[in-house]
PDB file of C-alpha atoms in Angstrom:
ATOM      1  CA  MET E   1     262.641 178.803 107.864  1.00  0.00           C
ATOM      2  CA  THR E   2     264.078 175.640 106.371  1.00  0.00           C
ATOM      3  CA  LEU E   3     265.778 175.088 102.902  1.00  0.00           C
ATOM      4  CA  THR E   4     262.663 173.216 101.854  1.00  0.00           C
ATOM      5  CA  GLN E   5     260.243 176.037 102.736  1.00  0.00           C
ATOM      6  CA  GLN E   6     262.515 178.439 101.035  1.00  0.00           C
ATOM      7  CA  ARG E   7     262.701 176.434  97.687  1.00  0.00           C
ATOM      8  CA  TYR E   8     259.371 174.926  97.404  1.00  0.00           C
ATOM      9  CA  SER E   9     255.801 176.095  98.206  1.00  0.00           C
ATOM     10  CA  LEU E  10     253.357 173.878  99.675  1.00  0.00           C
ATOM     11  CA  THR E  11     251.397 173.568  96.225  1.00  0.00           C
ATOM     12  CA  ASP E  12     254.909 172.609  94.562  1.00  0.00           C
ATOM     13  CA  ILE E  13     255.408 169.830  97.040  1.00  0.00           C
ATOM     14  CA  GLU E  14     251.930 168.574  96.780  1.00  0.00           C
ATOM     15  CA  ARG E  15     252.080 168.442  92.961  1.00  0.00           C
ATOM     16  CA  ALA E  16     255.339 166.695  93.149  1.00  0.00           C
ATOM     17  CA  ALA E  17     253.850 164.006  95.465  1.00  0.00           C
ATOM     18  CA  VAL E  18     250.861 163.496  93.062  1.00  0.00           C
ATOM     19  CA  LEU E  19     253.098 163.021  90.039  1.00  0.00           C
ATOM     20  CA  ARG E  20     255.439 160.501  92.113  1.00  0.00           C
ATOM     21  CA  ARG E  21     252.354 158.604  92.907  1.00  0.00           C
ATOM     22  CA  ALA E  22     251.392 158.581  89.205  1.00  0.00           C
ATOM     23  CA  GLN E  23     254.839 157.385  88.105  1.00  0.00           C
ATOM     24  CA  GLU E  24     254.707 154.437  90.707  1.00  0.00           C
ATOM     25  CA  TYR E  25     251.149 153.548  89.502  1.00  0.00           C
ATOM     26  CA  LEU E  26     252.289 153.429  85.912  1.00  0.00           C
ATOM     27  CA  VAL E  27     255.359 151.362  86.791  1.00  0.00           C
ATOM     28  CA  ARG E  28     252.997 148.734  88.432  1.00  0.00           C
ATOM     29  CA  VAL E  29     250.614 148.726  85.467  1.00  0.00           C
ATOM     30  CA  GLU E  30     253.557 148.258  82.959  1.00  0.00           C
ATOM     31  CA  ASP E  31     255.036 145.712  85.112  1.00  0.00           C
ATOM     32  CA  LYS E  32     251.712 143.709  85.126  1.00  0.00           C
ATOM     33  CA  ARG E  33     251.348 143.990  81.339  1.00  0.00           C
ATOM     34  CA  GLU E  34     254.927 142.738  80.896  1.00  0.00           C
ATOM     35  CA  ALA E  35     254.724 139.970  83.432  1.00  0.00           C
ATOM     36  CA  LYS E  36     251.495 138.771  81.804  1.00  0.00           C
ATOM     37  CA  ALA E  37     253.084 138.908  78.354  1.00  0.00           C
ATOM     38  CA  LEU E  38     256.217 136.965  79.426  1.00  0.00           C
ATOM     39  CA  LYS E  39     254.023 134.404  81.336  1.00  0.00           C
ATOM     40  CA  ASP E  40     252.064 134.220  77.952  1.00  0.00           C
ATOM     41  CA  GLN E  41     255.245 133.335  76.286  1.00  0.00           C
ATOM     42  CA  GLY E  42     255.849 130.516  78.677  1.00  0.00           C
ATOM     43  CA  LYS E  43     258.406 132.117  81.081  1.00  0.00           C
ATOM     44  CA  THR E  44     258.589 130.951  84.740  1.00  0.00           C
ATOM     45  CA  GLN E  45     258.199 133.553  87.630  1.00  0.00           C
ATOM     46  CA  ARG E  46     261.773 133.308  88.282  1.00  0.00           C
ATOM     47  CA  GLU E  47     262.615 134.154  84.521  1.00  0.00           C
ATOM     48  CA  ILE E  48     260.146 137.076  84.510  1.00  0.00           C
ATOM     49  CA  ALA E  49     261.563 138.330  87.819  1.00  0.00           C
ATOM     50  CA  GLU E  50     265.077 138.411  86.241  1.00  0.00           C
ATOM     51  CA  ILE E  51     263.803 139.968  82.963  1.00  0.00           C
ATOM     52  CA  LEU E  52     261.914 142.846  84.764  1.00  0.00           C
ATOM     53  CA  GLN E  53     264.497 143.112  87.486  1.00  0.00           C
ATOM     54  CA  ILE E  54     262.149 142.622  90.384  1.00  0.00           C
ATOM     55  CA  THR E  55     261.580 139.942  92.931  1.00  0.00           C
ATOM     56  CA  GLN E  56     259.815 136.633  92.272  1.00  0.00           C
ATOM     57  CA  PRO E  57     257.233 137.339  94.984  1.00  0.00           C
ATOM     58  CA  ARG E  58     256.444 140.707  93.315  1.00  0.00           C
ATOM     59  CA  VAL E  59     255.969 138.727  90.071  1.00  0.00           C
ATOM     60  CA  HIS E  60     253.588 136.351  91.777  1.00  0.00           C
ATOM     61  CA  ARG E  61     251.622 139.334  93.210  1.00  0.00           C
ATOM     62  CA  LEU E  62     251.420 140.920  89.845  1.00  0.00           C
ATOM     63  CA  LEU E  63     250.212 137.919  88.018  1.00  0.00           C
ATOM     64  CA  LYS E  64     247.825 137.279  90.764  1.00  0.00           C
ATOM     65  CA  SER E  65     246.517 140.802  90.371  1.00  0.00           C
ATOM     66  CA  VAL E  66     245.952 140.137  86.615  1.00  0.00           C
ATOM     67  CA  GLU E  67     244.227 136.872  87.230  1.00  0.00           C
ATOM     68  CA  LEU E  68     241.891 138.657  89.749  1.00  0.00           C
ATOM     69  CA  ASP E  69     241.193 141.319  87.181  1.00  0.00           C
ATOM     70  CA  GLY E  70     239.965 138.676  84.638  1.00  0.00           C
ATOM     71  CA  GLY E  71     243.200 137.954  82.955  1.00  0.00           C
ATOM     72  CA  ASP E  72     243.705 141.367  81.385  1.00  0.00           C
ATOM     73  CA  VAL E  73     245.251 144.818  82.180  1.00  0.00           C
ATOM     74  CA  PRO E  74     242.825 147.366  80.582  1.00  0.00           C
ATOM     75  CA  VAL E  75     243.595 150.979  80.087  1.00  0.00           C
ATOM     76  CA  THR E  76     241.709 152.937  82.675  1.00  0.00           C
ATOM     77  CA  PRO E  77     240.804 156.693  83.046  1.00  0.00           C
ATOM     78  CA  ARG E  78     243.435 156.804  86.013  1.00  0.00           C
ATOM     79  CA  GLU E  79     246.201 155.544  83.706  1.00  0.00           C
ATOM     80  CA  GLN E  80     245.352 157.870  80.746  1.00  0.00           C
ATOM     81  CA  ILE E  81     245.106 160.929  83.172  1.00  0.00           C
ATOM     82  CA  TYR E  82     248.467 160.016  84.759  1.00  0.00           C
ATOM     83  CA  ARG E  83     250.117 159.690  81.337  1.00  0.00           C
ATOM     84  CA  ALA E  84     248.783 162.791  80.214  1.00  0.00           C
ATOM     85  CA  ALA E  85     250.076 164.588  83.310  1.00  0.00           C
ATOM     86  CA  LEU E  86     253.588 163.094  83.170  1.00  0.00           C
ATOM     87  CA  GLU E  87     254.083 163.171  79.484  1.00  0.00           C
ATOM     88  CA  ASN E  88     252.389 166.777  78.973  1.00  0.00           C
ATOM     89  CA  SER E  89     250.297 165.190  76.048  1.00  0.00           C
ATOM     90  CA  SER E  90     247.296 166.855  74.486  1.00  0.00           C
ATOM     91  CA  ARG E  91     244.671 167.790  76.942  1.00  0.00           C
ATOM     92  CA  ALA E  92     242.282 167.871  74.170  1.00  0.00           C
ATOM     93  CA  GLU E  93     243.139 164.032  73.220  1.00  0.00           C
ATOM     94  CA  LEU E  94     242.705 163.166  76.963  1.00  0.00           C
ATOM     95  CA  ILE E  95     239.388 164.776  77.194  1.00  0.00           C
ATOM     96  CA  ASN E  96     238.136 163.064  74.069  1.00  0.00           C
ATOM     97  CA  TRP E  97     239.398 159.642  75.327  1.00  0.00           C
ATOM     98  CA  LEU E  98     237.738 160.245  78.769  1.00  0.00           C
ATOM     99  CA  VAL E  99     234.357 161.207  77.055  1.00  0.00           C
ATOM    100  CA  SER E 100     234.379 158.073  74.876  1.00  0.00           C
ATOM    101  CA  TYR E 101     235.280 155.656  77.658  1.00  0.00           C
ATOM    102  CA  PRO E 102     232.496 153.552  78.759  1.00  0.00           C
ATOM    103  CA  HIS E 103     232.497 154.753  82.385  1.00  0.00           C
ATOM    104  CA  THR E 104     231.048 152.890  85.299  1.00  0.00           C
ATOM    105  CA  PHE E 105     229.675 154.682  88.374  1.00  0.00           C
ATOM    106  CA  THR E 106     229.721 153.936  92.154  1.00  0.00           C
ATOM    107  CA  GLU E 107     227.450 151.205  93.221  1.00  0.00           C
ATOM    108  CA  TYR E 108     226.065 151.370  96.773  1.00  0.00           C
ATOM    109  CA  ALA E 109     224.906 148.473  98.962  1.00  0.00           C
ATOM    110  CA  PRO E 110     221.190 148.199  99.541  1.00  0.00           C
ATOM    111  CA  GLU E 111     219.847 149.232 102.934  1.00  0.00           C
ATOM    112  CA  PRO E 112     220.516 148.065 105.703  1.00  0.00           C
ATOM    113  CA  PHE E 113     223.917 147.256 104.585  1.00  0.00           C
ATOM    114  CA  ASP E 114     226.762 149.757 104.119  1.00  0.00           C
ATOM    115  CA  GLY E 115     229.405 150.119 101.584  1.00  0.00           C
ATOM    116  CA  SER E 116     230.056 150.765  97.847  1.00  0.00           C
ATOM    117  CA  ILE E 117     232.156 149.711  94.950  1.00  0.00           C
ATOM    118  CA  PRO E 118     233.699 152.644  93.083  1.00  0.00           C
ATOM    119  CA  GLY E 119     233.303 153.003  89.428  1.00  0.00           C
ATOM    120  CA  THR E 120     235.674 154.327  86.828  1.00  0.00           C
ATOM    121  CA  TRP E 121     233.953 157.737  87.216  1.00  0.00           C
ATOM    122  CA  THR E 122     235.724 157.979  90.719  1.00  0.00           C
ATOM    123  CA  GLU E 123     239.054 158.089  88.905  1.00  0.00           C
ATOM    124  CA  VAL E 124     238.097 161.155  86.968  1.00  0.00           C
ATOM    125  CA  ARG E 125     236.659 162.891  90.013  1.00  0.00           C
ATOM    126  CA  THR E 126     239.834 162.006  91.951  1.00  0.00           C
ATOM    127  CA  ALA E 127     241.816 163.572  89.086  1.00  0.00           C
ATOM    128  CA  LEU E 128     239.900 166.801  89.727  1.00  0.00           C
ATOM    129  CA  LEU E 129     240.497 166.836  93.430  1.00  0.00           C
ATOM    130  CA  THR E 130     244.213 166.227  92.971  1.00  0.00           C
ATOM    131  CA  GLY E 131     244.750 168.896  90.418  1.00  0.00           C
ATOM    132  CA  LEU E 132     245.349 166.588  87.336  1.00  0.00           C
ATOM    133  CA  LEU E 133     242.073 167.794  85.659  1.00  0.00           C
ATOM    134  CA  SER E 134     240.979 171.386  85.722  1.00  0.00           C
ATOM    135  CA  GLN E 135     237.528 172.273  86.891  1.00  0.00           C
ATOM    136  CA  GLU E 136     236.841 173.359  83.121  1.00  0.00           C
ATOM    137  CA  GLU E 137     238.213 169.994  81.750  1.00  0.00           C
ATOM    138  CA  TYR E 138     236.021 168.049  84.324  1.00  0.00           C
ATOM    139  CA  ASP E 139     232.953 170.049  83.426  1.00  0.00           C
ATOM    140  CA  GLN E 140     233.536 169.369  79.574  1.00  0.00           C
ATOM    141  CA  ILE E 141     233.760 165.711  80.377  1.00  0.00           C
ATOM    142  CA  ALA E 142     230.793 165.481  82.689  1.00  0.00           C
ATOM    143  CA  GLU E 143     228.626 167.502  80.213  1.00  0.00           C
ATOM    144  CA  LYS E 144     229.118 164.454  77.828  1.00  0.00           C
ATOM    145  CA  VAL E 145     229.256 161.632  80.201  1.00  0.00           C
ATOM    146  CA  HIS E 146     226.281 162.674  82.382  1.00  0.00           C
ATOM    147  CA  PRO E 147     227.431 161.000  85.671  1.00  0.00           C
ATOM    148  CA  PRO E 148     224.822 160.460  88.303  1.00  0.00           C
ATOM    149  CA  VAL E 149     224.781 163.275  90.907  1.00  0.00           C
ATOM    150  CA  SER E 150     225.915 161.102  93.682  1.00  0.00           C
ATOM    151  CA  ALA E 151     228.863 159.923  91.650  1.00  0.00           C
TER     152      ALA E 151
END
């Protein structure tokens, strides 16, 4: 038995990995918002890179991502769920926010084509599957949102 096996259960390791991915995602979202704000203030990509302490190519990718998303960085269910998990904030507030959010649902390509475009409800479902939402919390939200059976 290794030291890791002695100190950490598989569940602990999986939970830690989920939380690390959440932190990485939130850093990217904040970088996008701040890069956009700095660009809106007239800063160059090089200046933004220096301020944010990242590379200029990363700034370019962040700004391109914002542009492709319609020029804004909206707050998503994924972001709110990650913040709640990392900040141990009120679960009731999270559930209320998720219930009031204007969710979109997966859109499937018509026959004979294959493929789909996931909606924001997928982010809620993924949170359940990764343990960031309990089954009870998910059921409370679904009861009010009424997602399609296939979502």
